[in-house]
Amino acid sequence: MLNPNKKKQTTNKRIFNKYKNYDELDINEVSSILLGQYEIIGGRKFLKTDEANNFMPSDEMELRRMDINHVLTRYSWKGNFSAPVEEILKNSKATVLDAGCGTGCWVLDLGHDFTNSTFVGVDIQSNGFPPVNERSPNIGFLEYNLLSGIPFPDETFDYVHMASMWTALTKQQYINVIHELVRVTKNNGWIEIYEANFNLKNLGNYMKVVQDAFHTKLKENGFDPMIFLEISKCLKSINELTNIEQKKLDVSIGGWGGRYGEFILESIKQFYGSATYMPDYMGISQNEYQKLIDAFDKQCNQNQSSLDIHRFIAKKVNLSETQ
């Protein structure tokens, strides 16, 4: 009997498998590796520097994973933002910052939709930035390490956004960056932060083994896989912030949640598959590690696995005007 889901499963695999093989390096990548800027681990290219954290690769596959994750996030929330900023983006010539912008998809989306406002993306690497001829004139990008602060004066932006930085910033660095976001936000401006709760729910044994090992490795280096629990606390501790709100969505993982759930599952598999240093850490082979990830499909459907995602919103006020 034909499997009615086979066609859509094949389509999903084709989309994601397009980015599965990273076998060839161009001349610029070869040069950067020879100069010691990067190292190859399990066939993936990682940034090699004391000035940044490098738990995720710095290659074309990772850029495409981030693109897909942006689309899934936008679909989950039915939009690119939850803060009440649509009116100022349309009519007020607002200035907007995306801190840790990655490939710049969020900036490109908003720059296209709100041509009266100006959008700036900042990231430690510029290799994912779109070429100038592929972005509208109201969009710009800056290569800069957020660990050194945000390179703009106080009260520069009407709206500041940051998403999915829990593997790029230690817990203390994350808190420091939040304070920097507040600093560069104008009075009466808005801050929005997105993070997922990466303590996935209703996992099978194989999924739990991978998740627990990954979380343990990050914790050993000062990272907090549950950083979303700290964001609201941090925002509430800052006197200049008001109208603090946390929004939450529950997301199905796997075919039991329909085609959307299947895409979420593939994204999670790509995320863990990108951590090619994990087999050595776990004391297993690359092949054994991949088998654990491949088993996610069946276990997600059997256990109806899920995760929750969060958006945190806050408004900055002038304290002298509120006293």
PDB file of C-alpha atoms in Angstrom:
ATOM      1  CA  MET A   1       0.000   0.000   0.000  1.00  0.00           C
ATOM      2  CA  LEU A   2       1.236   3.458  -0.826  1.00  0.00           C
ATOM      3  CA  ASN A   3       2.070   5.709   2.110  1.00  0.00           C
ATOM      4  CA  PRO A   4      -0.061   8.892   1.697  1.00  0.00           C
ATOM      5  CA  ASN A   5       2.563  10.871   3.633  1.00  0.00           C
ATOM      6  CA  LYS A   6       5.475   9.710   1.485  1.00  0.00           C
ATOM      7  CA  LYS A   7       5.233  12.564  -1.022  1.00  0.00           C
ATOM      8  CA  LYS A   8       5.253  15.351   1.569  1.00  0.00           C
ATOM      9  CA  GLN A   9       8.028  13.618   3.532  1.00  0.00           C
ATOM     10  CA  THR A  10      10.099  13.445   0.349  1.00  0.00           C
ATOM     11  CA  THR A  11       9.486  17.150  -0.283  1.00  0.00           C
ATOM     12  CA  ASN A  12      10.578  18.074   3.236  1.00  0.00           C
ATOM     13  CA  LYS A  13      13.738  15.956   2.990  1.00  0.00           C
ATOM     14  CA  ARG A  14      14.614  17.495  -0.370  1.00  0.00           C
ATOM     15  CA  ILE A  15      14.407  21.016   1.059  1.00  0.00           C
ATOM     16  CA  PHE A  16      16.638  20.218   4.004  1.00  0.00           C
ATOM     17  CA  ASN A  17      19.007  17.798   2.259  1.00  0.00           C
ATOM     18  CA  LYS A  18      19.908  20.603  -0.132  1.00  0.00           C
ATOM     19  CA  TYR A  19      22.126  21.849   2.679  1.00  0.00           C
ATOM     20  CA  LYS A  20      23.437  18.521   3.993  1.00  0.00           C
ATOM     21  CA  ASN A  21      26.740  18.178   2.195  1.00  0.00           C
ATOM     22  CA  TYR A  22      29.545  20.593   2.948  1.00  0.00           C
ATOM     23  CA  ASP A  23      32.317  18.908   0.954  1.00  0.00           C
ATOM     24  CA  GLU A  24      33.812  21.796  -0.994  1.00  0.00           C
ATOM     25  CA  LEU A  25      35.492  24.970   0.200  1.00  0.00           C
ATOM     26  CA  ASP A  26      36.023  28.005  -1.997  1.00  0.00           C
ATOM     27  CA  ILE A  27      39.409  29.721  -2.132  1.00  0.00           C
ATOM     28  CA  ASN A  28      38.466  32.346   0.491  1.00  0.00           C
ATOM     29  CA  GLU A  29      37.395  29.659   2.937  1.00  0.00           C
ATOM     30  CA  VAL A  30      40.577  27.672   2.346  1.00  0.00           C
ATOM     31  CA  SER A  31      42.644  30.806   2.991  1.00  0.00           C
ATOM     32  CA  SER A  32      40.792  31.591   6.218  1.00  0.00           C
ATOM     33  CA  ILE A  33      41.378  28.054   7.499  1.00  0.00           C
ATOM     34  CA  LEU A  34      45.080  28.174   6.616  1.00  0.00           C
ATOM     35  CA  LEU A  35      45.347  31.484   8.485  1.00  0.00           C
ATOM     36  CA  GLY A  36      43.904  29.847  11.573  1.00  0.00           C
ATOM     37  CA  GLN A  37      40.628  31.802  11.647  1.00  0.00           C
ATOM     38  CA  TYR A  38      38.565  28.627  11.422  1.00  0.00           C
ATOM     39  CA  GLU A  39      38.864  24.935  12.193  1.00  0.00           C
ATOM     40  CA  ILE A  40      37.132  21.943  10.634  1.00  0.00           C
ATOM     41  CA  ILE A  41      35.306  19.606  13.036  1.00  0.00           C
ATOM     42  CA  GLY A  42      33.410  16.656  11.615  1.00  0.00           C
ATOM     43  CA  GLY A  43      33.321  18.244   8.172  1.00  0.00           C
ATOM     44  CA  ARG A  44      31.930  21.576   9.421  1.00  0.00           C
ATOM     45  CA  LYS A  45      33.715  24.930   9.680  1.00  0.00           C
ATOM     46  CA  PHE A  46      33.846  26.640  13.091  1.00  0.00           C
ATOM     47  CA  LEU A  47      35.130  30.072  14.007  1.00  0.00           C
ATOM     48  CA  LYS A  48      38.399  29.768  15.932  1.00  0.00           C
ATOM     49  CA  THR A  49      38.935  32.823  18.109  1.00  0.00           C
ATOM     50  CA  ASP A  50      39.052  33.827  21.763  1.00  0.00           C
ATOM     51  CA  GLU A  51      36.894  36.845  20.967  1.00  0.00           C
ATOM     52  CA  ALA A  52      33.685  34.915  20.270  1.00  0.00           C
ATOM     53  CA  ASN A  53      31.814  31.782  21.242  1.00  0.00           C
ATOM     54  CA  ASN A  54      31.669  29.079  18.605  1.00  0.00           C
ATOM     55  CA  PHE A  55      29.174  26.387  19.527  1.00  0.00           C
ATOM     56  CA  MET A  56      27.537  26.571  16.098  1.00  0.00           C
ATOM     57  CA  PRO A  57      29.357  26.349  12.728  1.00  0.00           C
ATOM     58  CA  SER A  58      30.294  29.272  10.508  1.00  0.00           C
ATOM     59  CA  ASP A  59      29.560  27.856   7.083  1.00  0.00           C
ATOM     60  CA  GLU A  60      26.987  27.894   4.297  1.00  0.00           C
ATOM     61  CA  MET A  61      24.962  25.078   5.837  1.00  0.00           C
ATOM     62  CA  GLU A  62      24.544  27.022   9.063  1.00  0.00           C
ATOM     63  CA  LEU A  63      23.501  30.144   7.181  1.00  0.00           C
ATOM     64  CA  ARG A  64      20.782  28.216   5.394  1.00  0.00           C
ATOM     65  CA  ARG A  65      19.641  26.626   8.662  1.00  0.00           C
ATOM     66  CA  MET A  66      19.234  30.121  10.114  1.00  0.00           C
ATOM     67  CA  ASP A  67      17.234  31.202   7.056  1.00  0.00           C
ATOM     68  CA  ILE A  68      14.854  28.274   7.482  1.00  0.00           C
ATOM     69  CA  ASN A  69      14.580  28.894  11.215  1.00  0.00           C
ATOM     70  CA  HIS A  70      13.594  32.510  10.511  1.00  0.00           C
ATOM     71  CA  VAL A  71      10.778  31.366   8.219  1.00  0.00           C
ATOM     72  CA  LEU A  72       9.533  28.859  10.795  1.00  0.00           C
ATOM     73  CA  THR A  73       9.640  31.473  13.563  1.00  0.00           C
ATOM     74  CA  ARG A  74       7.747  33.993  11.455  1.00  0.00           C
ATOM     75  CA  TYR A  75       5.117  31.359  10.641  1.00  0.00           C
ATOM     76  CA  SER A  76       4.786  30.324  14.298  1.00  0.00           C
ATOM     77  CA  TRP A  77       4.033  33.873  15.424  1.00  0.00           C
ATOM     78  CA  LYS A  78       2.137  34.895  12.286  1.00  0.00           C
ATOM     79  CA  GLY A  79       4.520  37.793  11.908  1.00  0.00           C
ATOM     80  CA  ASN A  80       8.009  39.145  12.552  1.00  0.00           C
ATOM     81  CA  PHE A  81       7.266  41.003  15.779  1.00  0.00           C
ATOM     82  CA  SER A  82       4.845  41.252  18.689  1.00  0.00           C
ATOM     83  CA  ALA A  83       5.809  44.668  20.082  1.00  0.00           C
ATOM     84  CA  PRO A  84       3.289  47.472  19.311  1.00  0.00           C
ATOM     85  CA  VAL A  85       5.556  49.137  16.773  1.00  0.00           C
ATOM     86  CA  GLU A  86       3.705  48.777  13.477  1.00  0.00           C
ATOM     87  CA  GLU A  87       2.445  52.368  13.478  1.00  0.00           C
ATOM     88  CA  ILE A  88       5.868  53.922  14.091  1.00  0.00           C
ATOM     89  CA  LEU A  89       7.462  51.630  11.512  1.00  0.00           C
ATOM     90  CA  LYS A  90       4.909  52.724   8.920  1.00  0.00           C
ATOM     91  CA  ASN A  91       4.731  56.433   9.575  1.00  0.00           C
ATOM     92  CA  SER A  92       7.442  57.720  11.897  1.00  0.00           C
ATOM     93  CA  LYS A  93      10.712  57.019  10.058  1.00  0.00           C
ATOM     94  CA  ALA A  94      11.796  54.776  12.914  1.00  0.00           C
ATOM     95  CA  THR A  95      15.329  53.469  13.400  1.00  0.00           C
ATOM     96  CA  VAL A  96      15.539  49.741  14.136  1.00  0.00           C
ATOM     97  CA  LEU A  97      18.372  47.458  15.301  1.00  0.00           C
ATOM     98  CA  ASP A  98      18.625  43.675  15.000  1.00  0.00           C
ATOM     99  CA  ALA A  99      21.419  42.542  17.349  1.00  0.00           C
ATOM    100  CA  GLY A 100      23.017  39.265  16.243  1.00  0.00           C
ATOM    101  CA  CYS A 101      21.217  39.402  12.904  1.00  0.00           C
ATOM    102  CA  GLY A 102      22.828  36.324  11.312  1.00  0.00           C
ATOM    103  CA  THR A 103      21.874  36.261   7.632  1.00  0.00           C
ATOM    104  CA  GLY A 104      19.742  39.381   7.994  1.00  0.00           C
ATOM    105  CA  CYS A 105      16.409  37.765   7.049  1.00  0.00           C
ATOM    106  CA  TRP A 106      14.494  39.582   9.784  1.00  0.00           C
ATOM    107  CA  VAL A 107      16.004  42.910   8.706  1.00  0.00           C
ATOM    108  CA  LEU A 108      15.236  42.221   5.039  1.00  0.00           C
ATOM    109  CA  ASP A 109      11.619  41.323   5.812  1.00  0.00           C
ATOM    110  CA  LEU A 110      10.949  44.470   7.806  1.00  0.00           C
ATOM    111  CA  GLY A 111      12.934  46.725   5.505  1.00  0.00           C
ATOM    112  CA  HIS A 112      10.777  45.547   2.607  1.00  0.00           C
ATOM    113  CA  ASP A 113       7.510  45.967   4.531  1.00  0.00           C
ATOM    114  CA  PHE A 114       8.278  49.342   6.126  1.00  0.00           C
ATOM    115  CA  THR A 115      10.119  51.491   3.618  1.00  0.00           C
ATOM    116  CA  ASN A 116       9.796  54.693   5.696  1.00  0.00           C
ATOM    117  CA  SER A 117      11.982  53.272   8.484  1.00  0.00           C
ATOM    118  CA  THR A 118      15.699  52.425   8.649  1.00  0.00           C
ATOM    119  CA  PHE A 119      16.930  48.979   9.678  1.00  0.00           C
ATOM    120  CA  VAL A 120      20.425  47.987  10.835  1.00  0.00           C
ATOM    121  CA  GLY A 121      21.663  44.446  11.431  1.00  0.00           C
ATOM    122  CA  VAL A 122      24.770  43.755  13.507  1.00  0.00           C
ATOM    123  CA  ASP A 123      26.586  40.416  13.629  1.00  0.00           C
ATOM    124  CA  ILE A 124      30.092  39.159  14.383  1.00  0.00           C
ATOM    125  CA  GLN A 125      30.410  37.733  10.862  1.00  0.00           C
ATOM    126  CA  SER A 126      29.458  39.389   7.611  1.00  0.00           C
ATOM    127  CA  ASN A 127      29.588  36.269   5.414  1.00  0.00           C
ATOM    128  CA  GLY A 128      25.819  35.841   5.761  1.00  0.00           C
ATOM    129  CA  PHE A 129      24.902  39.443   4.934  1.00  0.00           C
ATOM    130  CA  PRO A 130      23.013  39.860   1.644  1.00  0.00           C
ATOM    131  CA  PRO A 131      24.785  41.812  -1.113  1.00  0.00           C
ATOM    132  CA  VAL A 132      23.974  45.511  -1.416  1.00  0.00           C
ATOM    133  CA  ASN A 133      22.087  44.916  -4.668  1.00  0.00           C
ATOM    134  CA  GLU A 134      19.744  42.484  -2.879  1.00  0.00           C
ATOM    135  CA  ARG A 135      18.569  44.895  -0.170  1.00  0.00           C
ATOM    136  CA  SER A 136      16.542  48.073  -0.219  1.00  0.00           C
ATOM    137  CA  PRO A 137      18.193  51.464   0.485  1.00  0.00           C
ATOM    138  CA  ASN A 138      16.729  51.614   4.021  1.00  0.00           C
ATOM    139  CA  ILE A 139      18.738  48.557   5.139  1.00  0.00           C
ATOM    140  CA  GLY A 140      22.325  48.332   6.358  1.00  0.00           C
ATOM    141  CA  PHE A 141      24.577  45.771   8.032  1.00  0.00           C
ATOM    142  CA  LEU A 142      27.578  46.083  10.318  1.00  0.00           C
ATOM    143  CA  GLU A 143      30.136  43.414  11.254  1.00  0.00           C
ATOM    144  CA  TYR A 144      30.799  43.787  14.975  1.00  0.00           C
ATOM    145  CA  ASN A 145      31.209  41.588  18.045  1.00  0.00           C
ATOM    146  CA  LEU A 146      28.400  42.189  20.544  1.00  0.00           C
ATOM    147  CA  LEU A 147      30.711  41.010  23.327  1.00  0.00           C
ATOM    148  CA  SER A 148      32.398  44.391  22.917  1.00  0.00           C
ATOM    149  CA  GLY A 149      29.070  46.187  23.325  1.00  0.00           C
ATOM    150  CA  ILE A 150      26.727  47.688  20.732  1.00  0.00           C
ATOM    151  CA  PRO A 151      28.613  50.262  18.602  1.00  0.00           C
ATOM    152  CA  PHE A 152      26.007  53.023  18.715  1.00  0.00           C
ATOM    153  CA  PRO A 153      25.412  55.996  21.038  1.00  0.00           C
ATOM    154  CA  ASP A 154      22.802  56.035  23.787  1.00  0.00           C
ATOM    155  CA  GLU A 155      19.182  56.322  22.650  1.00  0.00           C
ATOM    156  CA  THR A 156      19.794  55.673  18.949  1.00  0.00           C
ATOM    157  CA  PHE A 157      16.951  53.275  18.078  1.00  0.00           C
ATOM    158  CA  ASP A 158      13.163  53.350  18.330  1.00  0.00           C
ATOM    159  CA  TYR A 159      12.946  49.556  18.295  1.00  0.00           C
ATOM    160  CA  VAL A 160      15.579  46.945  19.171  1.00  0.00           C
ATOM    161  CA  HIS A 161      15.293  43.229  18.407  1.00  0.00           C
ATOM    162  CA  MET A 162      17.376  40.161  19.299  1.00  0.00           C
ATOM    163  CA  ALA A 163      16.640  36.485  18.625  1.00  0.00           C
ATOM    164  CA  SER A 164      18.068  33.010  19.268  1.00  0.00           C
ATOM    165  CA  MET A 165      21.362  33.977  20.911  1.00  0.00           C
ATOM    166  CA  TRP A 166      21.514  31.355  23.667  1.00  0.00           C
ATOM    167  CA  THR A 167      24.350  29.418  22.000  1.00  0.00           C
ATOM    168  CA  ALA A 168      26.307  32.579  21.181  1.00  0.00           C
ATOM    169  CA  LEU A 169      26.322  34.253  24.609  1.00  0.00           C
ATOM    170  CA  THR A 170      27.127  32.905  28.044  1.00  0.00           C
ATOM    171  CA  LYS A 171      24.581  33.688  30.733  1.00  0.00           C
ATOM    172  CA  GLN A 172      26.513  36.735  31.951  1.00  0.00           C
ATOM    173  CA  GLN A 173      27.203  37.934  28.415  1.00  0.00           C
ATOM    174  CA  TYR A 174      23.500  37.624  27.615  1.00  0.00           C
ATOM    175  CA  ILE A 175      22.585  39.825  30.590  1.00  0.00           C
ATOM    176  CA  ASN A 176      25.270  42.341  29.568  1.00  0.00           C
ATOM    177  CA  VAL A 177      23.888  42.521  26.029  1.00  0.00           C
ATOM    178  CA  ILE A 178      20.340  43.113  27.333  1.00  0.00           C
ATOM    179  CA  HIS A 179      21.642  46.143  29.221  1.00  0.00           C
ATOM    180  CA  GLU A 180      23.291  47.325  26.009  1.00  0.00           C
ATOM    181  CA  LEU A 181      19.985  46.929  24.152  1.00  0.00           C
ATOM    182  CA  VAL A 182      18.349  49.154  26.756  1.00  0.00           C
ATOM    183  CA  ARG A 183      21.141  51.718  26.496  1.00  0.00           C
ATOM    184  CA  VAL A 184      20.790  52.217  22.736  1.00  0.00           C
ATOM    185  CA  THR A 185      16.979  52.303  22.819  1.00  0.00           C
ATOM    186  CA  LYS A 186      15.328  55.720  22.780  1.00  0.00           C
ATOM    187  CA  ASN A 187      12.960  56.800  25.537  1.00  0.00           C
ATOM    188  CA  ASN A 188       9.486  55.465  24.653  1.00  0.00           C
ATOM    189  CA  GLY A 189      11.179  52.932  22.358  1.00  0.00           C
ATOM    190  CA  TRP A 190      10.591  49.181  22.415  1.00  0.00           C
ATOM    191  CA  ILE A 191      12.778  46.129  23.019  1.00  0.00           C
ATOM    192  CA  GLU A 192      11.854  42.626  21.839  1.00  0.00           C
ATOM    193  CA  ILE A 193      13.763  39.397  22.506  1.00  0.00           C
ATOM    194  CA  TYR A 194      12.946  35.947  21.135  1.00  0.00           C
ATOM    195  CA  GLU A 195      14.181  32.652  22.573  1.00  0.00           C
ATOM    196  CA  ALA A 196      13.016  29.048  22.584  1.00  0.00           C
ATOM    197  CA  ASN A 197      12.827  26.805  25.628  1.00  0.00           C
ATOM    198  CA  PHE A 198      15.303  24.218  24.386  1.00  0.00           C
ATOM    199  CA  ASN A 199      14.366  21.777  27.107  1.00  0.00           C
ATOM    200  CA  LEU A 200      12.181  19.859  24.670  1.00  0.00           C
ATOM    201  CA  LYS A 201       9.131  18.067  26.067  1.00  0.00           C
ATOM    202  CA  ASN A 202       8.079  14.408  25.865  1.00  0.00           C
ATOM    203  CA  LEU A 203      11.336  13.161  24.411  1.00  0.00           C
ATOM    204  CA  GLY A 204      12.236   9.613  23.572  1.00  0.00           C
ATOM    205  CA  ASN A 205      15.386   8.081  25.042  1.00  0.00           C
ATOM    206  CA  TYR A 206      17.637   8.875  22.057  1.00  0.00           C
ATOM    207  CA  MET A 207      16.515  12.497  21.904  1.00  0.00           C
ATOM    208  CA  LYS A 208      17.019  12.933  25.632  1.00  0.00           C
ATOM    209  CA  VAL A 209      20.552  11.520  25.446  1.00  0.00           C
ATOM    210  CA  VAL A 210      21.513  14.073  22.778  1.00  0.00           C
ATOM    211  CA  GLN A 211      19.762  16.999  24.462  1.00  0.00           C
ATOM    212  CA  ASP A 212      21.179  16.281  27.931  1.00  0.00           C
ATOM    213  CA  ALA A 213      24.732  15.881  26.619  1.00  0.00           C
ATOM    214  CA  PHE A 214      24.520  19.115  24.615  1.00  0.00           C
ATOM    215  CA  HIS A 215      23.127  21.048  27.573  1.00  0.00           C
ATOM    216  CA  THR A 216      25.830  19.666  29.866  1.00  0.00           C
ATOM    217  CA  LYS A 217      28.581  20.743  27.482  1.00  0.00           C
ATOM    218  CA  LEU A 218      27.215  24.265  27.214  1.00  0.00           C
ATOM    219  CA  LYS A 219      26.739  24.590  30.978  1.00  0.00           C
ATOM    220  CA  GLU A 220      30.367  23.592  31.498  1.00  0.00           C
ATOM    221  CA  ASN A 221      31.278  26.680  29.460  1.00  0.00           C
ATOM    222  CA  GLY A 222      28.978  29.118  31.243  1.00  0.00           C
ATOM    223  CA  PHE A 223      26.009  28.934  28.867  1.00  0.00           C
ATOM    224  CA  ASP A 224      22.412  28.581  30.035  1.00  0.00           C
ATOM    225  CA  PRO A 225      20.110  26.413  27.877  1.00  0.00           C
ATOM    226  CA  MET A 226      17.233  27.790  29.967  1.00  0.00           C
ATOM    227  CA  ILE A 227      18.190  31.435  29.446  1.00  0.00           C
ATOM    228  CA  PHE A 228      14.600  32.270  28.569  1.00  0.00           C
ATOM    229  CA  LEU A 229      13.829  31.965  32.287  1.00  0.00           C
ATOM    230  CA  GLU A 230      16.309  34.758  33.039  1.00  0.00           C
ATOM    231  CA  ILE A 231      15.227  37.260  30.377  1.00  0.00           C
ATOM    232  CA  SER A 232      12.036  38.397  32.089  1.00  0.00           C
ATOM    233  CA  LYS A 233      13.853  38.674  35.434  1.00  0.00           C
ATOM    234  CA  CYS A 234      16.544  40.823  33.860  1.00  0.00           C
ATOM    235  CA  LEU A 235      14.054  43.117  32.116  1.00  0.00           C
ATOM    236  CA  LYS A 236      12.087  43.596  35.343  1.00  0.00           C
ATOM    237  CA  SER A 237      15.280  44.511  37.221  1.00  0.00           C
ATOM    238  CA  ILE A 238      15.979  47.483  34.913  1.00  0.00           C
ATOM    239  CA  ASN A 239      14.317  50.641  36.221  1.00  0.00           C
ATOM    240  CA  GLU A 240      13.896  52.269  32.812  1.00  0.00           C
ATOM    241  CA  LEU A 241      11.703  49.460  31.506  1.00  0.00           C
ATOM    242  CA  THR A 242       7.933  49.196  31.771  1.00  0.00           C
ATOM    243  CA  ASN A 243       5.076  47.416  29.933  1.00  0.00           C
ATOM    244  CA  ILE A 244       7.073  44.186  30.269  1.00  0.00           C
ATOM    245  CA  GLU A 245       5.291  41.240  28.693  1.00  0.00           C
ATOM    246  CA  GLN A 246       6.136  37.624  27.932  1.00  0.00           C
ATOM    247  CA  LYS A 247       4.308  35.793  25.145  1.00  0.00           C
ATOM    248  CA  LYS A 248       4.464  32.007  24.778  1.00  0.00           C
ATOM    249  CA  LEU A 249       3.565  29.542  22.032  1.00  0.00           C
ATOM    250  CA  ASP A 250       3.564  25.735  22.172  1.00  0.00           C
ATOM    251  CA  VAL A 251       5.025  24.088  19.060  1.00  0.00           C
ATOM    252  CA  SER A 252       4.588  20.462  17.988  1.00  0.00           C
ATOM    253  CA  ILE A 253       7.667  18.518  16.881  1.00  0.00           C
ATOM    254  CA  GLY A 254       7.231  15.855  14.211  1.00  0.00           C
ATOM    255  CA  GLY A 255       4.558  14.513  11.905  1.00  0.00           C
ATOM    256  CA  TRP A 256       1.961  14.299  14.664  1.00  0.00           C
ATOM    257  CA  GLY A 257       1.825  18.109  14.392  1.00  0.00           C
ATOM    258  CA  GLY A 258       1.281  18.057  10.620  1.00  0.00           C
ATOM    259  CA  ARG A 259       3.639  19.346   7.973  1.00  0.00           C
ATOM    260  CA  TYR A 260       4.628  22.308  10.135  1.00  0.00           C
ATOM    261  CA  GLY A 261       5.662  19.886  12.888  1.00  0.00           C
ATOM    262  CA  GLU A 262       7.742  17.956  10.376  1.00  0.00           C
ATOM    263  CA  PHE A 263       9.643  21.108   9.403  1.00  0.00           C
ATOM    264  CA  ILE A 264      10.232  21.935  13.073  1.00  0.00           C
ATOM    265  CA  LEU A 265      11.631  18.431  13.581  1.00  0.00           C
ATOM    266  CA  GLU A 266      13.969  18.734  10.602  1.00  0.00           C
ATOM    267  CA  SER A 267      15.173  22.095  11.909  1.00  0.00           C
ATOM    268  CA  ILE A 268      15.954  20.568  15.326  1.00  0.00           C
ATOM    269  CA  LYS A 269      17.757  17.652  13.706  1.00  0.00           C
ATOM    270  CA  GLN A 270      19.848  20.086  11.688  1.00  0.00           C
ATOM    271  CA  PHE A 271      20.593  22.067  14.842  1.00  0.00           C
ATOM    272  CA  TYR A 272      21.942  19.063  16.728  1.00  0.00           C
ATOM    273  CA  GLY A 273      23.579  17.671  13.603  1.00  0.00           C
ATOM    274  CA  SER A 274      25.553  20.915  13.333  1.00  0.00           C
ATOM    275  CA  ALA A 275      27.189  20.235  16.705  1.00  0.00           C
ATOM    276  CA  THR A 276      29.797  17.952  15.135  1.00  0.00           C
ATOM    277  CA  TYR A 277      32.029  18.178  18.228  1.00  0.00           C
ATOM    278  CA  MET A 278      29.427  16.287  20.277  1.00  0.00           C
ATOM    279  CA  PRO A 279      30.431  12.709  19.280  1.00  0.00           C
ATOM    280  CA  ASP A 280      33.901  13.199  20.774  1.00  0.00           C
ATOM    281  CA  TYR A 281      32.371  14.791  23.859  1.00  0.00           C
ATOM    282  CA  MET A 282      29.953  11.864  24.265  1.00  0.00           C
ATOM    283  CA  GLY A 283      32.619   9.251  23.501  1.00  0.00           C
ATOM    284  CA  ILE A 284      30.855   7.869  20.429  1.00  0.00           C
ATOM    285  CA  SER A 285      31.507   7.872  16.681  1.00  0.00           C
ATOM    286  CA  GLN A 286      30.072  10.381  14.222  1.00  0.00           C
ATOM    287  CA  ASN A 287      28.000   7.549  12.758  1.00  0.00           C
ATOM    288  CA  GLU A 288      26.576   6.594  16.151  1.00  0.00           C
ATOM    289  CA  TYR A 289      25.733  10.226  16.873  1.00  0.00           C
ATOM    290  CA  GLN A 290      23.936  10.577  13.542  1.00  0.00           C
ATOM    291  CA  LYS A 291      21.913   7.424  14.269  1.00  0.00           C
ATOM    292  CA  LEU A 292      20.691   9.004  17.500  1.00  0.00           C
ATOM    293  CA  ILE A 293      19.534  12.064  15.544  1.00  0.00           C
ATOM    294  CA  ASP A 294      17.918   9.944  12.823  1.00  0.00           C
ATOM    295  CA  ALA A 295      15.854   8.222  15.531  1.00  0.00           C
ATOM    296  CA  PHE A 296      14.208  11.537  16.426  1.00  0.00           C
ATOM    297  CA  ASP A 297      11.535  11.054  13.740  1.00  0.00           C
ATOM    298  CA  LYS A 298       9.934   7.973  15.235  1.00  0.00           C
ATOM    299  CA  GLN A 299      10.313   9.052  18.844  1.00  0.00           C
ATOM    300  CA  CYS A 300       8.784  12.489  18.291  1.00  0.00           C
ATOM    301  CA  ASN A 301       5.652  10.966  16.818  1.00  0.00           C
ATOM    302  CA  GLN A 302       5.393   8.243  19.432  1.00  0.00           C
ATOM    303  CA  ASN A 303       5.765  10.673  22.335  1.00  0.00           C
ATOM    304  CA  GLN A 304       4.121  13.736  20.743  1.00  0.00           C
ATOM    305  CA  SER A 305       7.191  15.842  21.471  1.00  0.00           C
ATOM    306  CA  SER A 306       6.949  19.623  21.661  1.00  0.00           C
ATOM    307  CA  LEU A 307       8.721  22.793  22.709  1.00  0.00           C
ATOM    308  CA  ASP A 308       7.649  26.274  23.712  1.00  0.00           C
ATOM    309  CA  ILE A 309       8.918  29.520  22.241  1.00  0.00           C
ATOM    310  CA  HIS A 310       8.883  32.941  23.875  1.00  0.00           C
ATOM    311  CA  ARG A 311       8.846  36.615  22.969  1.00  0.00           C
ATOM    312  CA  PHE A 312       9.740  39.219  25.592  1.00  0.00           C
ATOM    313  CA  ILE A 313       8.632  42.809  25.106  1.00  0.00           C
ATOM    314  CA  ALA A 314       9.479  45.946  27.098  1.00  0.00           C
ATOM    315  CA  LYS A 315       9.145  49.704  26.705  1.00  0.00           C
ATOM    316  CA  LYS A 316      11.872  52.107  27.771  1.00  0.00           C
ATOM    317  CA  VAL A 317      10.807  55.258  29.614  1.00  0.00           C
ATOM    318  CA  ASN A 318      12.581  58.397  30.772  1.00  0.00           C
ATOM    319  CA  LEU A 319      12.882  58.020  34.539  1.00  0.00           C
ATOM    320  CA  SER A 320      13.081  61.784  35.090  1.00  0.00           C
ATOM    321  CA  GLU A 321       9.662  62.189  33.481  1.00  0.00           C
ATOM    322  CA  THR A 322       8.061  59.469  35.632  1.00  0.00           C
ATOM    323  CA  GLN A 323       9.243  60.816  38.988  1.00  0.00           C
TER     324      GLN A 323
END
